[in-house]
PDB file of C-alpha atoms in Angstrom:
ATOM      1  CA  MET A 188      -0.771 -86.754 -74.773  1.00 69.00           C
ATOM      2  CA  HIS A 189      -1.458 -85.294 -78.223  1.00 83.00           C
ATOM      3  CA  GLU A 190      -3.143 -82.287 -76.600  1.00 91.00           C
ATOM      4  CA  GLU A 191      -0.106 -81.662 -74.385  1.00 93.00           C
ATOM      5  CA  ILE A 192       2.218 -81.728 -77.393  1.00 94.00           C
ATOM      6  CA  GLN A 193      -0.069 -79.410 -79.319  1.00 94.00           C
ATOM      7  CA  ARG A 194      -0.117 -76.992 -76.393  1.00 95.00           C
ATOM      8  CA  VAL A 195       3.682 -76.865 -76.400  1.00 95.00           C
ATOM      9  CA  ALA A 196       3.819 -76.478 -80.184  1.00 95.00           C
ATOM     10  CA  GLN A 197       1.529 -73.456 -80.004  1.00 95.00           C
ATOM     11  CA  VAL A 198       3.712 -71.457 -77.610  1.00 96.00           C
ATOM     12  CA  GLU A 199       4.627 -68.387 -79.650  1.00 94.00           C
ATOM     13  CA  VAL A 200       7.929 -67.298 -78.066  1.00 95.00           C
ATOM     14  CA  PRO A 201      10.639 -69.726 -79.323  1.00 94.00           C
ATOM     15  CA  VAL A 202      12.636 -69.865 -76.082  1.00 96.00           C
ATOM     16  CA  GLU A 203       9.477 -70.390 -74.058  1.00 96.00           C
ATOM     17  CA  ARG A 204       8.430 -73.130 -76.485  1.00 96.00           C
ATOM     18  CA  ALA A 205      11.797 -74.841 -75.990  1.00 97.00           C
ATOM     19  CA  LYS A 206      11.456 -74.587 -72.202  1.00 96.00           C
ATOM     20  CA  ALA A 207       7.946 -76.037 -72.372  1.00 95.00           C
ATOM     21  CA  ALA A 208       9.199 -78.895 -74.559  1.00 96.00           C
ATOM     22  CA  ILE A 209      12.045 -79.653 -72.142  1.00 95.00           C
ATOM     23  CA  ALA A 210       9.643 -79.704 -69.190  1.00 93.00           C
ATOM     24  CA  LEU A 211       7.189 -81.990 -70.976  1.00 94.00           C
ATOM     25  CA  MET A 212       9.973 -84.356 -72.062  1.00 94.00           C
ATOM     26  CA  ALA A 213      11.160 -84.603 -68.453  1.00 90.00           C
ATOM     27  CA  ASP A 214       7.609 -85.375 -67.375  1.00 90.00           C
ATOM     28  CA  TYR A 215       7.257 -88.090 -70.013  1.00 92.00           C
ATOM     29  CA  GLN A 216      10.624 -89.577 -69.099  1.00 90.00           C
ATOM     30  CA  GLY A 217       9.547 -89.745 -65.480  1.00 88.00           C
ATOM     31  CA  ARG A 218       6.410 -91.591 -66.513  1.00 90.00           C
ATOM     32  CA  VAL A 219       8.420 -94.021 -68.659  1.00 93.00           C
ATOM     33  CA  THR A 220      10.750 -94.751 -65.730  1.00 92.00           C
ATOM     34  CA  GLU A 221       7.857 -95.432 -63.370  1.00 93.00           C
ATOM     35  CA  LEU A 222       6.058 -97.591 -65.937  1.00 94.00           C
ATOM     36  CA  SER A 223       9.229 -99.644 -66.439  1.00 94.00           C
ATOM     37  CA  ARG A 224       9.365-100.160 -62.661  1.00 95.00           C
ATOM     38  CA  ILE A 225       5.738-101.313 -62.632  1.00 94.00           C
ATOM     39  CA  ARG A 226       6.414-103.671 -65.550  1.00 95.00           C
ATOM     40  CA  ARG A 227       9.474-105.145 -63.822  1.00 94.00           C
ATOM     41  CA  GLU A 228       7.563-105.627 -60.583  1.00 95.00           C
ATOM     42  CA  ALA A 229       4.669-107.325 -62.389  1.00 95.00           C
ATOM     43  CA  ILE A 230       7.000-109.768 -64.152  1.00 95.00           C
ATOM     44  CA  GLU A 231       8.766-110.540 -60.872  1.00 92.00           C
ATOM     45  CA  GLU A 232       5.430-111.141 -59.144  1.00 93.00           C
ATOM     46  CA  ALA A 233       4.298-113.472 -61.933  1.00 96.00           C
ATOM     47  CA  ALA A 234       7.545-115.439 -61.655  1.00 93.00           C
ATOM     48  CA  ALA A 235       7.251-115.591 -57.870  1.00 92.00           C
ATOM     49  CA  ALA A 236       3.725-116.982 -58.281  1.00 95.00           C
ATOM     50  CA  GLY A 237       5.180-119.921 -60.190  1.00 95.00           C
ATOM     51  CA  MET A 238       4.922-118.868 -63.821  1.00 94.00           C
ATOM     52  CA  SER A 239       7.834-119.770 -66.071  1.00 94.00           C
ATOM     53  CA  GLN A 240       9.492-117.256 -68.365  1.00 92.00           C
ATOM     54  CA  SER A 241       8.030-119.148 -71.320  1.00 94.00           C
ATOM     55  CA  GLU A 242       4.509-118.821 -69.928  1.00 95.00           C
ATOM     56  CA  ILE A 243       4.991-115.123 -69.213  1.00 95.00           C
ATOM     57  CA  ALA A 244       6.425-114.614 -72.700  1.00 94.00           C
ATOM     58  CA  THR A 245       3.427-116.293 -74.323  1.00 95.00           C
ATOM     59  CA  LEU A 246       0.950-114.146 -72.406  1.00 94.00           C
ATOM     60  CA  LEU A 247       2.883-110.949 -73.157  1.00 94.00           C
ATOM     61  CA  GLY A 248       3.355-111.860 -76.787  1.00 94.00           C
ATOM     62  CA  VAL A 249       7.146-111.546 -76.683  1.00 93.00           C
ATOM     63  CA  SER A 250      10.083-113.954 -76.808  1.00 93.00           C
ATOM     64  CA  ARG A 251      11.395-115.720 -73.711  1.00 91.00           C
ATOM     65  CA  GLY A 252      14.637-113.797 -74.066  1.00 92.00           C
ATOM     66  CA  ARG A 253      12.735-110.518 -74.147  1.00 93.00           C
ATOM     67  CA  VAL A 254      11.051-111.382 -70.844  1.00 92.00           C
ATOM     68  CA  GLY A 255      14.478-111.748 -69.283  1.00 89.00           C
ATOM     69  CA  GLN A 256      15.468-108.347 -70.646  1.00 91.00           C
ATOM     70  CA  LEU A 257      12.286-106.682 -69.372  1.00 91.00           C
ATOM     71  CA  ALA A 258      12.773-108.227 -65.944  1.00 87.00           C
ATOM     72  CA  ALA A 259      16.188-106.573 -65.709  1.00 87.00           C
ATOM     73  CA  GLN A 260      15.201-103.181 -67.091  1.00 88.00           C
ATOM     74  CA  GLY A 261      13.874-100.256 -65.110  1.00 87.00           C
ATOM     75  CA  PRO A 262      14.403 -99.383 -61.461  1.00 93.00           C
ATOM     76  CA  PRO A 263      13.817-102.035 -58.794  1.00 95.00           C
ATOM     77  CA  PRO A 264      10.251-102.399 -57.483  1.00 96.00           C
ATOM     78  CA  GLU A 265      11.170-101.017 -54.051  1.00 97.00           C
ATOM     79  CA  ARG A 266      11.694 -97.585 -55.600  1.00 97.00           C
ATOM     80  CA  ALA A 267       7.972 -97.062 -54.991  1.00 97.00           C
ATOM     81  CA  PHE A 268       8.580 -97.154 -51.223  1.00 98.00           C
ATOM     82  CA  PHE A 269       9.934 -93.612 -51.489  1.00 98.00           C
ATOM     83  CA  GLY A 270       8.402 -91.992 -54.563  1.00 96.00           C
ATOM     84  CA  THR A 271       8.418 -91.497 -58.307  1.00 94.00           C
ATOM     85  CA  ASP A 272      10.257 -88.227 -58.886  1.00 92.00           C
ATOM     86  CA  LEU A 273      12.746 -85.795 -57.353  1.00 95.00           C
ATOM     87  CA  MET A 274      12.883 -86.549 -53.625  1.00 97.00           C
ATOM     88  CA  THR A 275      12.952 -83.790 -51.020  1.00 98.00           C
ATOM     89  CA  ILE A 276      14.589 -84.631 -47.695  1.00 97.00           C
ATOM     90  CA  SER A 277      13.645 -82.247 -44.891  1.00 97.00           C
ATOM     91  CA  LEU A 278      16.283 -82.063 -42.159  1.00 96.00           C
ATOM     92  CA  GLY A 279      15.631 -80.561 -38.744  1.00 90.00           C
ATOM     93  CA  GLY A 280      17.442 -77.278 -38.152  1.00 84.00           C
ATOM     94  CA  LYS A 281      18.255 -75.415 -34.957  1.00 74.00           C
ATOM     95  CA  TYR A 282      20.081 -72.266 -33.952  1.00 61.00           C
ATOM     96  CA  GLU A 283      23.787 -72.505 -33.316  1.00 63.00           C
ATOM     97  CA  ALA A 284      24.459 -73.201 -29.659  1.00 59.00           C
ATOM     98  CA  GLY A 285      25.409 -70.201 -27.548  1.00 52.00           C
ATOM     99  CA  LYS A 286      24.132 -67.598 -29.994  1.00 54.00           C
ATOM    100  CA  ALA A 287      20.912 -65.640 -30.152  1.00 53.00           C
ATOM    101  CA  PRO A 288      18.603 -66.379 -33.112  1.00 52.00           C
ATOM    102  CA  ALA A 289      19.295 -62.961 -34.604  1.00 51.00           C
ATOM    103  CA  GLU A 290      23.035 -63.601 -34.563  1.00 53.00           C
ATOM    104  CA  THR A 291      23.165 -66.928 -36.370  1.00 53.00           C
ATOM    105  CA  GLY A 292      21.563 -68.945 -39.089  1.00 61.00           C
ATOM    106  CA  GLU A 293      20.054 -72.382 -38.930  1.00 69.00           C
ATOM    107  CA  VAL A 294      22.448 -75.315 -38.547  1.00 77.00           C
ATOM    108  CA  VAL A 295      22.004 -79.012 -39.214  1.00 83.00           C
ATOM    109  CA  ALA A 296      23.629 -81.753 -37.156  1.00 80.00           C
ATOM    110  CA  ARG A 297      26.547 -83.571 -38.738  1.00 83.00           C
ATOM    111  CA  GLU A 298      24.584 -86.800 -38.392  1.00 87.00           C
ATOM    112  CA  ASP A 299      21.734 -85.369 -40.491  1.00 89.00           C
ATOM    113  CA  LEU A 300      24.065 -84.259 -43.263  1.00 91.00           C
ATOM    114  CA  ASP A 301      25.406 -87.815 -43.263  1.00 93.00           C
ATOM    115  CA  ASN A 302      21.809 -88.995 -43.482  1.00 95.00           C
ATOM    116  CA  PHE A 303      21.228 -86.936 -46.612  1.00 95.00           C
ATOM    117  CA  GLU A 304      24.343 -88.295 -48.253  1.00 96.00           C
ATOM    118  CA  HIS A 305      23.392 -91.886 -47.477  1.00 96.00           C
ATOM    119  CA  LEU A 306      19.836 -91.341 -48.701  1.00 97.00           C
ATOM    120  CA  ARG A 307      21.090 -89.641 -51.856  1.00 97.00           C
ATOM    121  CA  LYS A 308      23.252 -92.662 -52.660  1.00 97.00           C
ATOM    122  CA  LEU A 309      20.401 -95.046 -51.915  1.00 98.00           C
ATOM    123  CA  PHE A 310      18.053 -93.038 -54.141  1.00 97.00           C
ATOM    124  CA  SER A 311      20.560 -93.085 -56.981  1.00 96.00           C
ATOM    125  CA  THR A 312      20.378 -96.900 -57.026  1.00 96.00           C
ATOM    126  CA  LEU A 313      16.606 -96.494 -57.375  1.00 96.00           C
ATOM    127  CA  LYS A 314      16.946 -93.964 -60.210  1.00 94.00           C
ATOM    128  CA  LEU A 315      15.722 -91.116 -58.031  1.00 96.00           C
ATOM    129  CA  ASP A 316      17.351 -87.706 -57.623  1.00 95.00           C
ATOM    130  CA  ALA A 317      17.360 -85.954 -54.252  1.00 97.00           C
ATOM    131  CA  GLN A 318      17.604 -82.516 -52.713  1.00 97.00           C
ATOM    132  CA  TYR A 319      17.451 -81.395 -49.107  1.00 95.00           C
ATOM    133  CA  GLU A 320      15.949 -78.488 -47.238  1.00 95.00           C
ATOM    134  CA  VAL A 321      16.414 -77.319 -43.669  1.00 94.00           C
ATOM    135  CA  ILE A 322      13.357 -77.160 -41.429  1.00 94.00           C
ATOM    136  CA  PRO A 323      13.631 -73.836 -39.584  1.00 91.00           C
ATOM    137  CA  PRO A 324      13.910 -73.883 -35.780  1.00 90.00           C
ATOM    138  CA  THR A 325      10.219 -72.981 -35.606  1.00 90.00           C
ATOM    139  CA  GLY A 326       9.599 -76.539 -36.794  1.00 92.00           C
ATOM    140  CA  ILE A 327       7.253 -75.445 -39.576  1.00 93.00           C
ATOM    141  CA  VAL A 328       7.453 -77.884 -42.477  1.00 96.00           C
ATOM    142  CA  ASN A 329       5.148 -78.457 -45.424  1.00 97.00           C
ATOM    143  CA  LEU A 330       4.063 -82.090 -45.235  1.00 97.00           C
ATOM    144  CA  ASN A 331       1.513 -81.842 -48.034  1.00 97.00           C
ATOM    145  CA  ARG A 332       3.653 -82.926 -50.987  1.00 97.00           C
ATOM    146  CA  ASP A 333       4.723 -86.065 -52.773  1.00 97.00           C
ATOM    147  CA  ASN A 334       8.180 -87.672 -52.801  1.00 98.00           C
ATOM    148  CA  HIS A 335       9.024 -86.445 -49.312  1.00 98.00           C
ATOM    149  CA  VAL A 336      11.200 -87.789 -46.487  1.00 98.00           C
ATOM    150  CA  VAL A 337      11.353 -85.997 -43.125  1.00 98.00           C
ATOM    151  CA  VAL A 338      14.315 -86.533 -40.802  1.00 97.00           C
ATOM    152  CA  CYS A 339      13.516 -84.462 -37.721  1.00 95.00           C
ATOM    153  CA  GLY A 340      12.774 -85.324 -34.107  1.00 93.00           C
ATOM    154  CA  PRO A 341       9.416 -84.310 -32.608  1.00 94.00           C
ATOM    155  CA  ARG A 342      11.257 -82.069 -30.178  1.00 91.00           C
ATOM    156  CA  LEU A 343      12.201 -79.789 -33.090  1.00 91.00           C
ATOM    157  CA  SER A 344       8.809 -79.664 -34.789  1.00 94.00           C
ATOM    158  CA  PRO A 345       5.378 -79.305 -33.162  1.00 94.00           C
ATOM    159  CA  ILE A 346       3.800 -80.242 -36.497  1.00 95.00           C
ATOM    160  CA  ILE A 347       5.658 -83.557 -36.522  1.00 96.00           C
ATOM    161  CA  ALA A 348       4.787 -84.123 -32.869  1.00 95.00           C
ATOM    162  CA  GLN A 349       1.121 -83.644 -33.722  1.00 95.00           C
ATOM    163  CA  VAL A 350       1.228 -86.149 -36.585  1.00 96.00           C
ATOM    164  CA  LEU A 351       2.993 -88.709 -34.364  1.00 97.00           C
ATOM    165  CA  GLU A 352       0.051 -88.560 -31.947  1.00 95.00           C
ATOM    166  CA  GLY A 353      -1.896 -90.429 -34.614  1.00 95.00           C
ATOM    167  CA  ASP A 354       0.277 -93.539 -34.228  1.00 97.00           C
ATOM    168  CA  ASP A 355      -1.586 -95.814 -31.803  1.00 96.00           C
ATOM    169  CA  ASN A 356       1.281 -98.299 -31.677  1.00 97.00           C
ATOM    170  CA  LEU A 357       4.592 -96.516 -31.127  1.00 98.00           C
ATOM    171  CA  ARG A 358       5.324 -93.212 -29.453  1.00 96.00           C
ATOM    172  CA  PHE A 359       8.109 -90.920 -28.290  1.00 97.00           C
ATOM    173  CA  GLN A 360       7.836 -90.221 -24.558  1.00 96.00           C
ATOM    174  CA  LYS A 361       9.911 -88.518 -21.894  1.00 93.00           C
ATOM    175  CA  ASP A 362      10.501 -89.189 -18.209  1.00 93.00           C
ATOM    176  CA  ARG A 363      14.107 -88.907 -17.012  1.00 91.00           C
ATOM    177  CA  ALA A 364      15.100 -89.070 -20.695  1.00 94.00           C
ATOM    178  CA  TRP A 365      13.461 -89.314 -24.078  1.00 95.00           C
ATOM    179  CA  HIS A 366      12.652 -92.848 -25.172  1.00 97.00           C
ATOM    180  CA  LEU A 367      10.315 -94.822 -27.419  1.00 98.00           C
ATOM    181  CA  VAL A 368       7.464 -96.991 -26.197  1.00 98.00           C
ATOM    182  CA  ASP A 369       5.410 -99.763 -27.765  1.00 98.00           C
ATOM    183  CA  LEU A 370       1.865 -98.861 -26.713  1.00 97.00           C
ATOM    184  CA  LYS A 371       0.624-102.382 -27.466  1.00 96.00           C
ATOM    185  CA  THR A 372       3.126-104.225 -25.286  1.00 95.00           C
ATOM    186  CA  GLN A 373       4.127-101.337 -22.977  1.00 95.00           C
ATOM    187  CA  GLU A 374       7.766-102.177 -23.674  1.00 96.00           C
ATOM    188  CA  LEU A 375      10.154 -99.235 -23.354  1.00 97.00           C
ATOM    189  CA  TYR A 376      13.053 -98.728 -25.734  1.00 97.00           C
ATOM    190  CA  ARG A 377      15.710 -96.530 -24.201  1.00 97.00           C
ATOM    191  CA  SER A 378      18.888 -95.329 -25.868  1.00 97.00           C
ATOM    192  CA  PRO A 379      22.055 -97.092 -24.684  1.00 95.00           C
ATOM    193  CA  MET A 380      23.621 -93.617 -24.760  1.00 95.00           C
ATOM    194  CA  ASP A 381      21.369 -92.632 -21.855  1.00 94.00           C
ATOM    195  CA  GLU A 382      21.626 -95.917 -19.972  1.00 92.00           C
ATOM    196  CA  ASP A 383      25.302 -96.810 -19.844  1.00 92.00           C
ATOM    197  CA  GLY A 384      26.865 -94.407 -22.338  1.00 90.00           C
ATOM    198  CA  SER A 385      27.511 -97.119 -24.914  1.00 94.00           C
ATOM    199  CA  ALA A 386      27.484 -96.373 -28.629  1.00 96.00           C
ATOM    200  CA  GLY A 387      23.939 -97.280 -29.591  1.00 97.00           C
ATOM    201  CA  ASP A 388      20.543 -95.720 -30.142  1.00 98.00           C
ATOM    202  CA  VAL A 389      16.967 -96.473 -31.203  1.00 98.00           C
ATOM    203  CA  GLY A 390      15.094 -94.899 -34.104  1.00 98.00           C
ATOM    204  CA  TYR A 391      11.557 -94.669 -35.424  1.00 98.00           C
ATOM    205  CA  LEU A 392      10.640 -95.399 -39.053  1.00 98.00           C
ATOM    206  CA  ALA A 393       7.178 -94.827 -40.456  1.00 98.00           C
ATOM    207  CA  ARG A 394       5.021 -93.862 -43.372  1.00 98.00           C
ATOM    208  CA  LEU A 395       2.654 -91.249 -41.957  1.00 98.00           C
ATOM    209  CA  PRO A 396      -0.366 -89.379 -43.339  1.00 97.00           C
ATOM    210  CA  ARG A 397      -0.061 -85.903 -44.766  1.00 97.00           C
ATOM    211  CA  LEU A 398      -2.113 -83.224 -43.072  1.00 95.00           C
ATOM    212  CA  ASP A 399      -4.238 -82.725 -46.182  1.00 96.00           C
ATOM    213  CA  GLY A 400      -5.187 -86.396 -46.235  1.00 94.00           C
ATOM    214  CA  ARG A 401      -4.039 -86.751 -49.842  1.00 96.00           C
ATOM    215  CA  GLY A 402      -0.980 -88.902 -49.385  1.00 96.00           C
ATOM    216  CA  THR A 403       1.839 -89.900 -47.064  1.00 97.00           C
ATOM    217  CA  PHE A 404       5.487 -89.156 -46.285  1.00 98.00           C
ATOM    218  CA  ILE A 405       8.363 -91.218 -44.945  1.00 98.00           C
ATOM    219  CA  TYR A 406       9.388 -90.209 -41.431  1.00 98.00           C
ATOM    220  CA  ILE A 407      12.702 -91.018 -39.742  1.00 98.00           C
ATOM    221  CA  ALA A 408      13.881 -89.964 -36.289  1.00 97.00           C
ATOM    222  CA  GLY A 409      16.041 -91.254 -33.479  1.00 97.00           C
ATOM    223  CA  ILE A 410      15.968 -90.755 -29.749  1.00 97.00           C
ATOM    224  CA  HIS A 411      19.263 -89.007 -30.486  1.00 95.00           C
ATOM    225  CA  ALA A 412      20.417 -87.804 -33.904  1.00 93.00           C
ATOM    226  CA  ILE A 413      22.486 -90.949 -34.520  1.00 95.00           C
ATOM    227  CA  GLY A 414      19.334 -93.056 -34.216  1.00 97.00           C
ATOM    228  CA  ALA A 415      18.136 -91.685 -37.559  1.00 96.00           C
ATOM    229  CA  ASN A 416      21.432 -92.847 -39.089  1.00 96.00           C
ATOM    230  CA  GLY A 417      20.617 -96.312 -37.818  1.00 98.00           C
ATOM    231  CA  VAL A 418      17.225 -96.239 -39.513  1.00 98.00           C
ATOM    232  CA  ILE A 419      18.798 -95.248 -42.822  1.00 98.00           C
ATOM    233  CA  HIS A 420      21.423 -97.977 -42.420  1.00 98.00           C
ATOM    234  CA  TYR A 421      18.528-100.413 -42.012  1.00 98.00           C
ATOM    235  CA  LEU A 422      16.875 -99.104 -45.185  1.00 98.00           C
ATOM    236  CA  GLU A 423      20.137 -99.460 -47.082  1.00 98.00           C
ATOM    237  CA  ASN A 424      20.304-103.131 -46.143  1.00 98.00           C
ATOM    238  CA  HIS A 425      16.665-104.228 -45.892  1.00 98.00           C
ATOM    239  CA  LEU A 426      14.604-102.095 -48.277  1.00 98.00           C
ATOM    240  CA  PRO A 427      13.527-104.902 -50.675  1.00 97.00           C
ATOM    241  CA  GLU A 428      12.012-107.071 -47.929  1.00 97.00           C
ATOM    242  CA  LEU A 429      10.487-104.064 -46.154  1.00 98.00           C
ATOM    243  CA  TYR A 430       8.840-102.978 -49.395  1.00 98.00           C
ATOM    244  CA  ARG A 431       7.497-106.479 -50.022  1.00 95.00           C
ATOM    245  CA  ASP A 432       5.973-106.358 -46.543  1.00 96.00           C
ATOM    246  CA  VAL A 433       4.395-102.891 -46.463  1.00 97.00           C
ATOM    247  CA  ARG A 434       4.475-101.647 -50.080  1.00 96.00           C
ATOM    248  CA  THR A 435       3.250 -98.031 -49.960  1.00 96.00           C
ATOM    249  CA  ARG A 436       0.859 -98.533 -47.043  1.00 97.00           C
ATOM    250  CA  ARG A 437       1.126 -96.702 -43.731  1.00 97.00           C
ATOM    251  CA  PHE A 438       3.180 -98.403 -41.015  1.00 98.00           C
ATOM    252  CA  SER A 439       5.625 -97.790 -38.178  1.00 98.00           C
ATOM    253  CA  THR A 440       8.444 -99.766 -36.576  1.00 98.00           C
ATOM    254  CA  LEU A 441      11.525 -99.306 -34.393  1.00 98.00           C
ATOM    255  CA  ILE A 442      15.170 -99.834 -35.341  1.00 98.00           C
ATOM    256  CA  SER A 443      18.105-100.175 -32.954  1.00 98.00           C
ATOM    257  CA  CYS A 444      21.661 -99.478 -34.026  1.00 98.00           C
ATOM    258  CA  ARG A 445      25.251 -99.740 -32.877  1.00 97.00           C
ATOM    259  CA  TYR A 446      27.877 -97.279 -34.108  1.00 97.00           C
ATOM    260  CA  ASP A 447      31.552 -96.385 -33.915  1.00 96.00           C
ATOM    261  CA  PRO A 448      31.830 -93.615 -31.281  1.00 94.00           C
ATOM    262  CA  LYS A 449      34.888 -92.128 -33.006  1.00 94.00           C
ATOM    263  CA  THR A 450      33.592 -91.905 -36.579  1.00 93.00           C
ATOM    264  CA  LEU A 451      29.814 -92.037 -35.847  1.00 92.00           C
ATOM    265  CA  GLU A 452      29.573 -94.676 -38.572  1.00 95.00           C
ATOM    266  CA  VAL A 453      26.694 -97.077 -38.026  1.00 97.00           C
ATOM    267  CA  LEU A 454      28.005-100.622 -37.781  1.00 97.00           C
ATOM    268  CA  GLU A 455      24.796-102.565 -37.280  1.00 97.00           C
ATOM    269  CA  SER A 456      21.037-101.987 -37.402  1.00 98.00           C
ATOM    270  CA  THR A 457      18.204-104.293 -36.361  1.00 98.00           C
ATOM    271  CA  ARG A 458      14.421-104.056 -36.278  1.00 98.00           C
ATOM    272  CA  VAL A 459      13.345-104.454 -32.631  1.00 98.00           C
ATOM    273  CA  SER A 460       9.578-104.001 -32.765  1.00 98.00           C
ATOM    274  CA  PRO A 461       6.870-105.484 -34.956  1.00 97.00           C
ATOM    275  CA  ILE A 462       5.967-103.676 -38.156  1.00 98.00           C
ATOM    276  CA  TYR A 463       2.676-102.089 -37.186  1.00 98.00           C
ATOM    277  CA  ARG A 464       0.323-101.492 -40.100  1.00 96.00           C
ATOM    278  CA  HIS A 465      -1.885 -98.426 -39.715  1.00 92.00           C
ATOM    279  CA  GLU A 466      -4.425 -99.459 -42.332  1.00 78.00           C
ATOM    280  CA  ALA A 467      -6.834-102.365 -42.354  1.00 56.00           C
TER     281      ALA A 467
END
């Protein structure tokens, strides 16, 4: 740390020195936030294991009241499910219907813009900032980065489709219509939209490996666009227990949802498959 500060102090141009100081302060603040999350999680785990606040206080060398303060400070433990810094949400883009690629730009479905807004609000409760980018219609997306969520069906991205082939438990498939299948039980999960036209869908939620093998990313997709909304609705309401179950390990599961056909607002979301862990 001292070396980093010395490096900043030795920048000759004043404005550049100020910029370097600002950047380093932001980096340190990010570390402090993550360390406070780790501390909070550790105290919660100790309490859950049966230790009293007095016992924890004695071992930490602080007062019992201070333990209560520390347990309430910092972001919630489940923040780690997503990341530790500015989150990037990649949304699938496609060309505007009825126009040639040269005549139009990339557009994002209304449902996906809603997804970003819901994720942004969820991240704010976790003390995470968020930005979004549009995956071009070629489907090329950089998966080799931290703090990354991808909301894009495999139909729009051959890279995503390739990564999904590595899931030996759940898979997108197509016969008369796209659907999801549990490869372990052979159970098919079809969208109610395709069966009887009712306002429901099924989505896929996973933590998948990056192509460089140096990390993972969160992946969300529905059979139809609204299915991804259902997955995010599930995260909004069940993130703490999901994090306790999988932490930051690789997994996949399926979420069904029901929505208002007029407003496209998700009304209910339910996990319908087991949580499959991809790591021993």
